[in-house]
């Protein structure tokens, strides 16, 4: 049978795709981590101003329209759909970044959405939370940049690409895919 739940929080914009793959709980918050991308192709013309991703909630049986819900929005980097390994659903794996949603576990209200972006494919494979901290693990190609709480940013580079360099698009596969020579591309992040 399907378990009951008190609320749901959704990604509510068609200009972004968020696919949570991991979850964790700490300090009264649920964290959902996964891959996120803007669905706006940067080659298709000017990118509209505003936020691509919005999380809205809670929706519940007593407020199924979300009239009293809250929304947290995030601006995402828009990438060319022609760059990176082609994704079956359209676009490319090179368009994905890492996203983590923070949601109040009791009320279902979205609190924040964190994005780590970089050139190439970025993927979440693990998430742990304790106290006021989270730890995220995964794969990345090229580089990965995180905005820190003090307003600065930190960029880490895949050891196969020199600092300031960019990965070759033809050599960037989804880490679980292989080319005809059984190579997975330049991905050791």
PDB file of C-alpha atoms in Angstrom:
ATOM      1  CA  UNK A   1       0.000   0.000   0.000  1.00  0.00           C
ATOM      2  CA  UNK A   2       1.002   3.626  -0.432  1.00  0.00           C
ATOM      3  CA  UNK A   3       2.108   5.288   2.810  1.00  0.00           C
ATOM      4  CA  UNK A   4       0.288   8.438   3.856  1.00  0.00           C
ATOM      5  CA  UNK A   5       2.024  11.786   4.081  1.00  0.00           C
ATOM      6  CA  UNK A   6       1.063  15.214   5.371  1.00  0.00           C
ATOM      7  CA  UNK A   7       2.517  17.448   2.644  1.00  0.00           C
ATOM      8  CA  UNK A   8       4.361  17.610  -0.672  1.00  0.00           C
ATOM      9  CA  UNK A   9       6.740  20.185  -2.150  1.00  0.00           C
ATOM     10  CA  UNK A  10       7.230  20.405  -5.923  1.00  0.00           C
ATOM     11  CA  UNK A  11       9.471  21.970  -8.533  1.00  0.00           C
ATOM     12  CA  UNK A  12       6.893  24.154 -10.245  1.00  0.00           C
ATOM     13  CA  UNK A  13       8.538  25.722 -13.324  1.00  0.00           C
ATOM     14  CA  UNK A  14       8.931  24.287 -16.812  1.00  0.00           C
ATOM     15  CA  UNK A  15      12.231  26.172 -17.256  1.00  0.00           C
ATOM     16  CA  UNK A  16      14.129  23.718 -15.047  1.00  0.00           C
ATOM     17  CA  UNK A  17      14.452  20.025 -14.367  1.00  0.00           C
ATOM     18  CA  UNK A  18      15.373  18.804 -10.864  1.00  0.00           C
ATOM     19  CA  UNK A  19      15.846  15.082 -10.330  1.00  0.00           C
ATOM     20  CA  UNK A  20      16.474  14.343  -6.627  1.00  0.00           C
ATOM     21  CA  UNK A  21      18.488  11.142  -6.210  1.00  0.00           C
ATOM     22  CA  UNK A  22      19.426  11.208  -2.514  1.00  0.00           C
ATOM     23  CA  UNK A  23      17.825  12.346   0.723  1.00  0.00           C
ATOM     24  CA  UNK A  24      18.919  13.113   4.279  1.00  0.00           C
ATOM     25  CA  UNK A  25      17.426  14.527   7.482  1.00  0.00           C
ATOM     26  CA  UNK A  26      18.995  16.825  10.101  1.00  0.00           C
ATOM     27  CA  UNK A  27      17.859  19.550  12.512  1.00  0.00           C
ATOM     28  CA  UNK A  28      14.222  19.357  11.450  1.00  0.00           C
ATOM     29  CA  UNK A  29      15.016  19.654   7.737  1.00  0.00           C
ATOM     30  CA  UNK A  30      14.789  17.263   4.816  1.00  0.00           C
ATOM     31  CA  UNK A  31      17.561  17.630   2.217  1.00  0.00           C
ATOM     32  CA  UNK A  32      16.989  16.331  -1.321  1.00  0.00           C
ATOM     33  CA  UNK A  33      20.055  16.251  -3.590  1.00  0.00           C
ATOM     34  CA  UNK A  34      20.290  15.443  -7.255  1.00  0.00           C
ATOM     35  CA  UNK A  35      20.910  16.735 -10.733  1.00  0.00           C
ATOM     36  CA  UNK A  36      19.411  20.019 -11.867  1.00  0.00           C
ATOM     37  CA  UNK A  37      19.453  21.893 -15.159  1.00  0.00           C
ATOM     38  CA  UNK A  38      17.926  24.867 -16.849  1.00  0.00           C
ATOM     39  CA  UNK A  39      15.812  23.682 -19.782  1.00  0.00           C
ATOM     40  CA  UNK A  40      16.675  26.887 -21.653  1.00  0.00           C
ATOM     41  CA  UNK A  41      19.153  26.211 -24.487  1.00  0.00           C
ATOM     42  CA  UNK A  42      21.722  29.030 -24.474  1.00  0.00           C
ATOM     43  CA  UNK A  43      22.136  28.613 -28.256  1.00  0.00           C
ATOM     44  CA  UNK A  44      18.438  29.278 -28.916  1.00  0.00           C
ATOM     45  CA  UNK A  45      18.623  33.047 -28.393  1.00  0.00           C
ATOM     46  CA  UNK A  46      18.667  35.438 -25.478  1.00  0.00           C
ATOM     47  CA  UNK A  47      18.178  33.872 -22.057  1.00  0.00           C
ATOM     48  CA  UNK A  48      15.229  35.465 -20.235  1.00  0.00           C
ATOM     49  CA  UNK A  49      15.910  37.245 -16.972  1.00  0.00           C
ATOM     50  CA  UNK A  50      14.696  35.614 -13.773  1.00  0.00           C
ATOM     51  CA  UNK A  51      14.794  32.338 -11.971  1.00  0.00           C
ATOM     52  CA  UNK A  52      14.540  29.025 -13.796  1.00  0.00           C
ATOM     53  CA  UNK A  53      13.845  26.800 -10.774  1.00  0.00           C
ATOM     54  CA  UNK A  54      11.109  27.282  -8.185  1.00  0.00           C
ATOM     55  CA  UNK A  55      10.237  24.924  -5.325  1.00  0.00           C
ATOM     56  CA  UNK A  56       6.751  25.471  -3.935  1.00  0.00           C
ATOM     57  CA  UNK A  57       5.123  23.905  -0.919  1.00  0.00           C
ATOM     58  CA  UNK A  58       3.618  22.643   1.134  1.00  0.00           C
ATOM     59  CA  UNK A  59       0.686  21.251  -0.766  1.00  0.00           C
ATOM     60  CA  UNK A  60      -1.605  19.236   1.501  1.00  0.00           C
ATOM     61  CA  UNK A  61      -5.101  17.822   1.635  1.00  0.00           C
ATOM     62  CA  UNK A  62      -6.208  20.976   3.468  1.00  0.00           C
ATOM     63  CA  UNK A  63      -4.426  23.256   0.920  1.00  0.00           C
ATOM     64  CA  UNK A  64      -4.261  21.283  -2.323  1.00  0.00           C
ATOM     65  CA  UNK A  65      -3.993  24.456  -4.440  1.00  0.00           C
ATOM     66  CA  UNK A  66      -0.980  25.734  -2.483  1.00  0.00           C
ATOM     67  CA  UNK A  67      -2.728  29.002  -1.637  1.00  0.00           C
ATOM     68  CA  UNK A  68      -0.740  29.288   1.606  1.00  0.00           C
ATOM     69  CA  UNK A  69       2.465  27.768   0.262  1.00  0.00           C
ATOM     70  CA  UNK A  70       5.906  29.365   0.070  1.00  0.00           C
ATOM     71  CA  UNK A  71       8.242  29.456  -2.924  1.00  0.00           C
ATOM     72  CA  UNK A  72      12.035  29.403  -3.077  1.00  0.00           C
ATOM     73  CA  UNK A  73      13.580  30.217  -6.457  1.00  0.00           C
ATOM     74  CA  UNK A  74      17.052  29.767  -7.884  1.00  0.00           C
ATOM     75  CA  UNK A  75      18.809  31.106 -10.938  1.00  0.00           C
ATOM     76  CA  UNK A  76      20.485  28.332 -12.923  1.00  0.00           C
ATOM     77  CA  UNK A  77      23.227  28.430 -15.520  1.00  0.00           C
ATOM     78  CA  UNK A  78      21.859  27.798 -19.028  1.00  0.00           C
ATOM     79  CA  UNK A  79      24.094  25.685 -21.260  1.00  0.00           C
ATOM     80  CA  UNK A  80      24.159  24.763 -24.929  1.00  0.00           C
ATOM     81  CA  UNK A  81      22.123  21.611 -25.648  1.00  0.00           C
ATOM     82  CA  UNK A  82      24.773  20.694 -28.238  1.00  0.00           C
ATOM     83  CA  UNK A  83      27.601  20.389 -25.676  1.00  0.00           C
ATOM     84  CA  UNK A  84      28.470  17.090 -23.995  1.00  0.00           C
ATOM     85  CA  UNK A  85      27.083  13.590 -24.466  1.00  0.00           C
ATOM     86  CA  UNK A  86      23.552  13.612 -25.874  1.00  0.00           C
ATOM     87  CA  UNK A  87      20.816  12.732 -23.365  1.00  0.00           C
ATOM     88  CA  UNK A  88      17.968  10.508 -24.583  1.00  0.00           C
ATOM     89  CA  UNK A  89      15.373  12.915 -23.165  1.00  0.00           C
ATOM     90  CA  UNK A  90      16.787  15.879 -25.154  1.00  0.00           C
ATOM     91  CA  UNK A  91      19.677  18.192 -24.472  1.00  0.00           C
ATOM     92  CA  UNK A  92      22.935  16.823 -23.155  1.00  0.00           C
ATOM     93  CA  UNK A  93      24.444  15.435 -19.978  1.00  0.00           C
ATOM     94  CA  UNK A  94      26.797  18.458 -20.048  1.00  0.00           C
ATOM     95  CA  UNK A  95      23.864  20.670 -19.011  1.00  0.00           C
ATOM     96  CA  UNK A  96      23.456  19.177 -15.515  1.00  0.00           C
ATOM     97  CA  UNK A  97      24.657  20.732 -12.263  1.00  0.00           C
ATOM     98  CA  UNK A  98      24.237  19.601  -8.638  1.00  0.00           C
ATOM     99  CA  UNK A  99      21.244  20.884  -6.679  1.00  0.00           C
ATOM    100  CA  UNK A 100      20.204  20.434  -3.038  1.00  0.00           C
ATOM    101  CA  UNK A 101      16.787  21.434  -1.700  1.00  0.00           C
ATOM    102  CA  UNK A 102      16.327  22.225   2.005  1.00  0.00           C
ATOM    103  CA  UNK A 103      12.728  21.675   3.191  1.00  0.00           C
ATOM    104  CA  UNK A 104      11.220  21.999   6.674  1.00  0.00           C
ATOM    105  CA  UNK A 105      10.426  18.402   7.663  1.00  0.00           C
ATOM    106  CA  UNK A 106       7.381  19.328   9.748  1.00  0.00           C
ATOM    107  CA  UNK A 107       5.656  21.937   7.576  1.00  0.00           C
ATOM    108  CA  UNK A 108       6.959  21.074   4.081  1.00  0.00           C
ATOM    109  CA  UNK A 109       7.964  24.689   3.473  1.00  0.00           C
ATOM    110  CA  UNK A 110      10.979  24.996   1.134  1.00  0.00           C
ATOM    111  CA  UNK A 111      13.785  26.898   2.894  1.00  0.00           C
ATOM    112  CA  UNK A 112      16.599  27.096   0.329  1.00  0.00           C
ATOM    113  CA  UNK A 113      17.991  25.641  -2.878  1.00  0.00           C
ATOM    114  CA  UNK A 114      21.759  25.323  -3.292  1.00  0.00           C
ATOM    115  CA  UNK A 115      23.432  24.887  -6.693  1.00  0.00           C
ATOM    116  CA  UNK A 116      26.968  23.770  -7.538  1.00  0.00           C
ATOM    117  CA  UNK A 117      27.634  24.449 -11.184  1.00  0.00           C
ATOM    118  CA  UNK A 118      30.498  23.885 -13.554  1.00  0.00           C
ATOM    119  CA  UNK A 119      31.551  23.126 -17.089  1.00  0.00           C
ATOM    120  CA  UNK A 120      30.646  19.542 -17.929  1.00  0.00           C
ATOM    121  CA  UNK A 121      28.424  16.982 -16.249  1.00  0.00           C
ATOM    122  CA  UNK A 122      27.929  17.134 -12.482  1.00  0.00           C
ATOM    123  CA  UNK A 123      26.161  14.348 -10.568  1.00  0.00           C
ATOM    124  CA  UNK A 124      25.179  13.608  -6.972  1.00  0.00           C
ATOM    125  CA  UNK A 125      25.813  10.086  -5.711  1.00  0.00           C
ATOM    126  CA  UNK A 126      25.760  10.589  -1.944  1.00  0.00           C
ATOM    127  CA  UNK A 127      24.290  12.933   0.680  1.00  0.00           C
ATOM    128  CA  UNK A 128      24.735  13.056   4.451  1.00  0.00           C
ATOM    129  CA  UNK A 129      23.465  15.643   6.926  1.00  0.00           C
ATOM    130  CA  UNK A 130      24.359  16.320  10.553  1.00  0.00           C
ATOM    131  CA  UNK A 131      23.557  19.411  12.594  1.00  0.00           C
ATOM    132  CA  UNK A 132      23.888  22.447  10.332  1.00  0.00           C
ATOM    133  CA  UNK A 133      26.139  20.745   7.782  1.00  0.00           C
ATOM    134  CA  UNK A 134      25.653  18.583   4.719  1.00  0.00           C
ATOM    135  CA  UNK A 135      28.185  16.546   2.756  1.00  0.00           C
ATOM    136  CA  UNK A 136      27.577  15.805  -0.924  1.00  0.00           C
ATOM    137  CA  UNK A 137      29.547  13.380  -3.071  1.00  0.00           C
ATOM    138  CA  UNK A 138      29.385  12.583  -6.755  1.00  0.00           C
ATOM    139  CA  UNK A 139      31.061  12.798 -10.151  1.00  0.00           C
ATOM    140  CA  UNK A 140      31.969  15.823 -12.189  1.00  0.00           C
ATOM    141  CA  UNK A 141      33.780  16.611 -15.402  1.00  0.00           C
ATOM    142  CA  UNK A 142      35.601  19.879 -16.033  1.00  0.00           C
ATOM    143  CA  UNK A 143      35.101  22.038 -12.930  1.00  0.00           C
ATOM    144  CA  UNK A 144      32.631  22.539 -10.112  1.00  0.00           C
ATOM    145  CA  UNK A 145      31.970  25.869  -8.355  1.00  0.00           C
ATOM    146  CA  UNK A 146      30.120  26.412  -5.079  1.00  0.00           C
ATOM    147  CA  UNK A 147      28.991  29.744  -3.643  1.00  0.00           C
ATOM    148  CA  UNK A 148      29.998  29.913   0.020  1.00  0.00           C
ATOM    149  CA  UNK A 149      27.997  31.422   2.880  1.00  0.00           C
ATOM    150  CA  UNK A 150      30.284  34.476   3.024  1.00  0.00           C
ATOM    151  CA  UNK A 151      29.469  35.381  -0.607  1.00  0.00           C
ATOM    152  CA  UNK A 152      32.728  34.082  -2.077  1.00  0.00           C
ATOM    153  CA  UNK A 153      33.023  31.061  -4.352  1.00  0.00           C
ATOM    154  CA  UNK A 154      35.341  28.072  -4.544  1.00  0.00           C
ATOM    155  CA  UNK A 155      36.087  26.176  -7.765  1.00  0.00           C
ATOM    156  CA  UNK A 156      37.575  22.695  -7.855  1.00  0.00           C
ATOM    157  CA  UNK A 157      38.985  21.179 -11.032  1.00  0.00           C
ATOM    158  CA  UNK A 158      38.888  17.624 -12.309  1.00  0.00           C
ATOM    159  CA  UNK A 159      42.508  16.416 -12.303  1.00  0.00           C
ATOM    160  CA  UNK A 160      42.230  15.610 -16.024  1.00  0.00           C
ATOM    161  CA  UNK A 161      41.609  19.271 -16.877  1.00  0.00           C
ATOM    162  CA  UNK A 162      44.046  22.019 -15.912  1.00  0.00           C
ATOM    163  CA  UNK A 163      42.896  25.017 -13.911  1.00  0.00           C
ATOM    164  CA  UNK A 164      41.279  27.529 -16.246  1.00  0.00           C
ATOM    165  CA  UNK A 165      40.850  24.847 -18.931  1.00  0.00           C
ATOM    166  CA  UNK A 166      37.746  23.147 -20.186  1.00  0.00           C
ATOM    167  CA  UNK A 167      37.004  19.533 -20.884  1.00  0.00           C
ATOM    168  CA  UNK A 168      36.695  18.415 -24.495  1.00  0.00           C
ATOM    169  CA  UNK A 169      32.989  18.017 -25.249  1.00  0.00           C
ATOM    170  CA  UNK A 170      33.589  14.846 -27.272  1.00  0.00           C
ATOM    171  CA  UNK A 171      35.245  13.264 -24.233  1.00  0.00           C
ATOM    172  CA  UNK A 172      32.479  13.914 -21.695  1.00  0.00           C
ATOM    173  CA  UNK A 173      30.182  10.957 -21.133  1.00  0.00           C
ATOM    174  CA  UNK A 174      27.726  10.184 -18.386  1.00  0.00           C
ATOM    175  CA  UNK A 175      29.952   8.435 -15.806  1.00  0.00           C
ATOM    176  CA  UNK A 176      27.897   5.233 -16.089  1.00  0.00           C
ATOM    177  CA  UNK A 177      28.095   5.148 -19.893  1.00  0.00           C
ATOM    178  CA  UNK A 178      30.971   3.974 -22.032  1.00  0.00           C
ATOM    179  CA  UNK A 179      31.913   4.622 -25.630  1.00  0.00           C
ATOM    180  CA  UNK A 180      32.559   1.857 -28.173  1.00  0.00           C
ATOM    181  CA  UNK A 181      36.038   1.329 -26.649  1.00  0.00           C
ATOM    182  CA  UNK A 182      34.604   0.845 -23.131  1.00  0.00           C
ATOM    183  CA  UNK A 183      36.038   4.180 -21.958  1.00  0.00           C
ATOM    184  CA  UNK A 184      33.991   6.455 -19.749  1.00  0.00           C
ATOM    185  CA  UNK A 185      35.610   9.706 -20.853  1.00  0.00           C
ATOM    186  CA  UNK A 186      37.703  12.066 -18.791  1.00  0.00           C
ATOM    187  CA  UNK A 187      35.852  11.854 -15.490  1.00  0.00           C
ATOM    188  CA  UNK A 188      37.556  11.215 -12.214  1.00  0.00           C
ATOM    189  CA  UNK A 189      35.764  13.822 -10.103  1.00  0.00           C
TER     190      UNK A 189
END
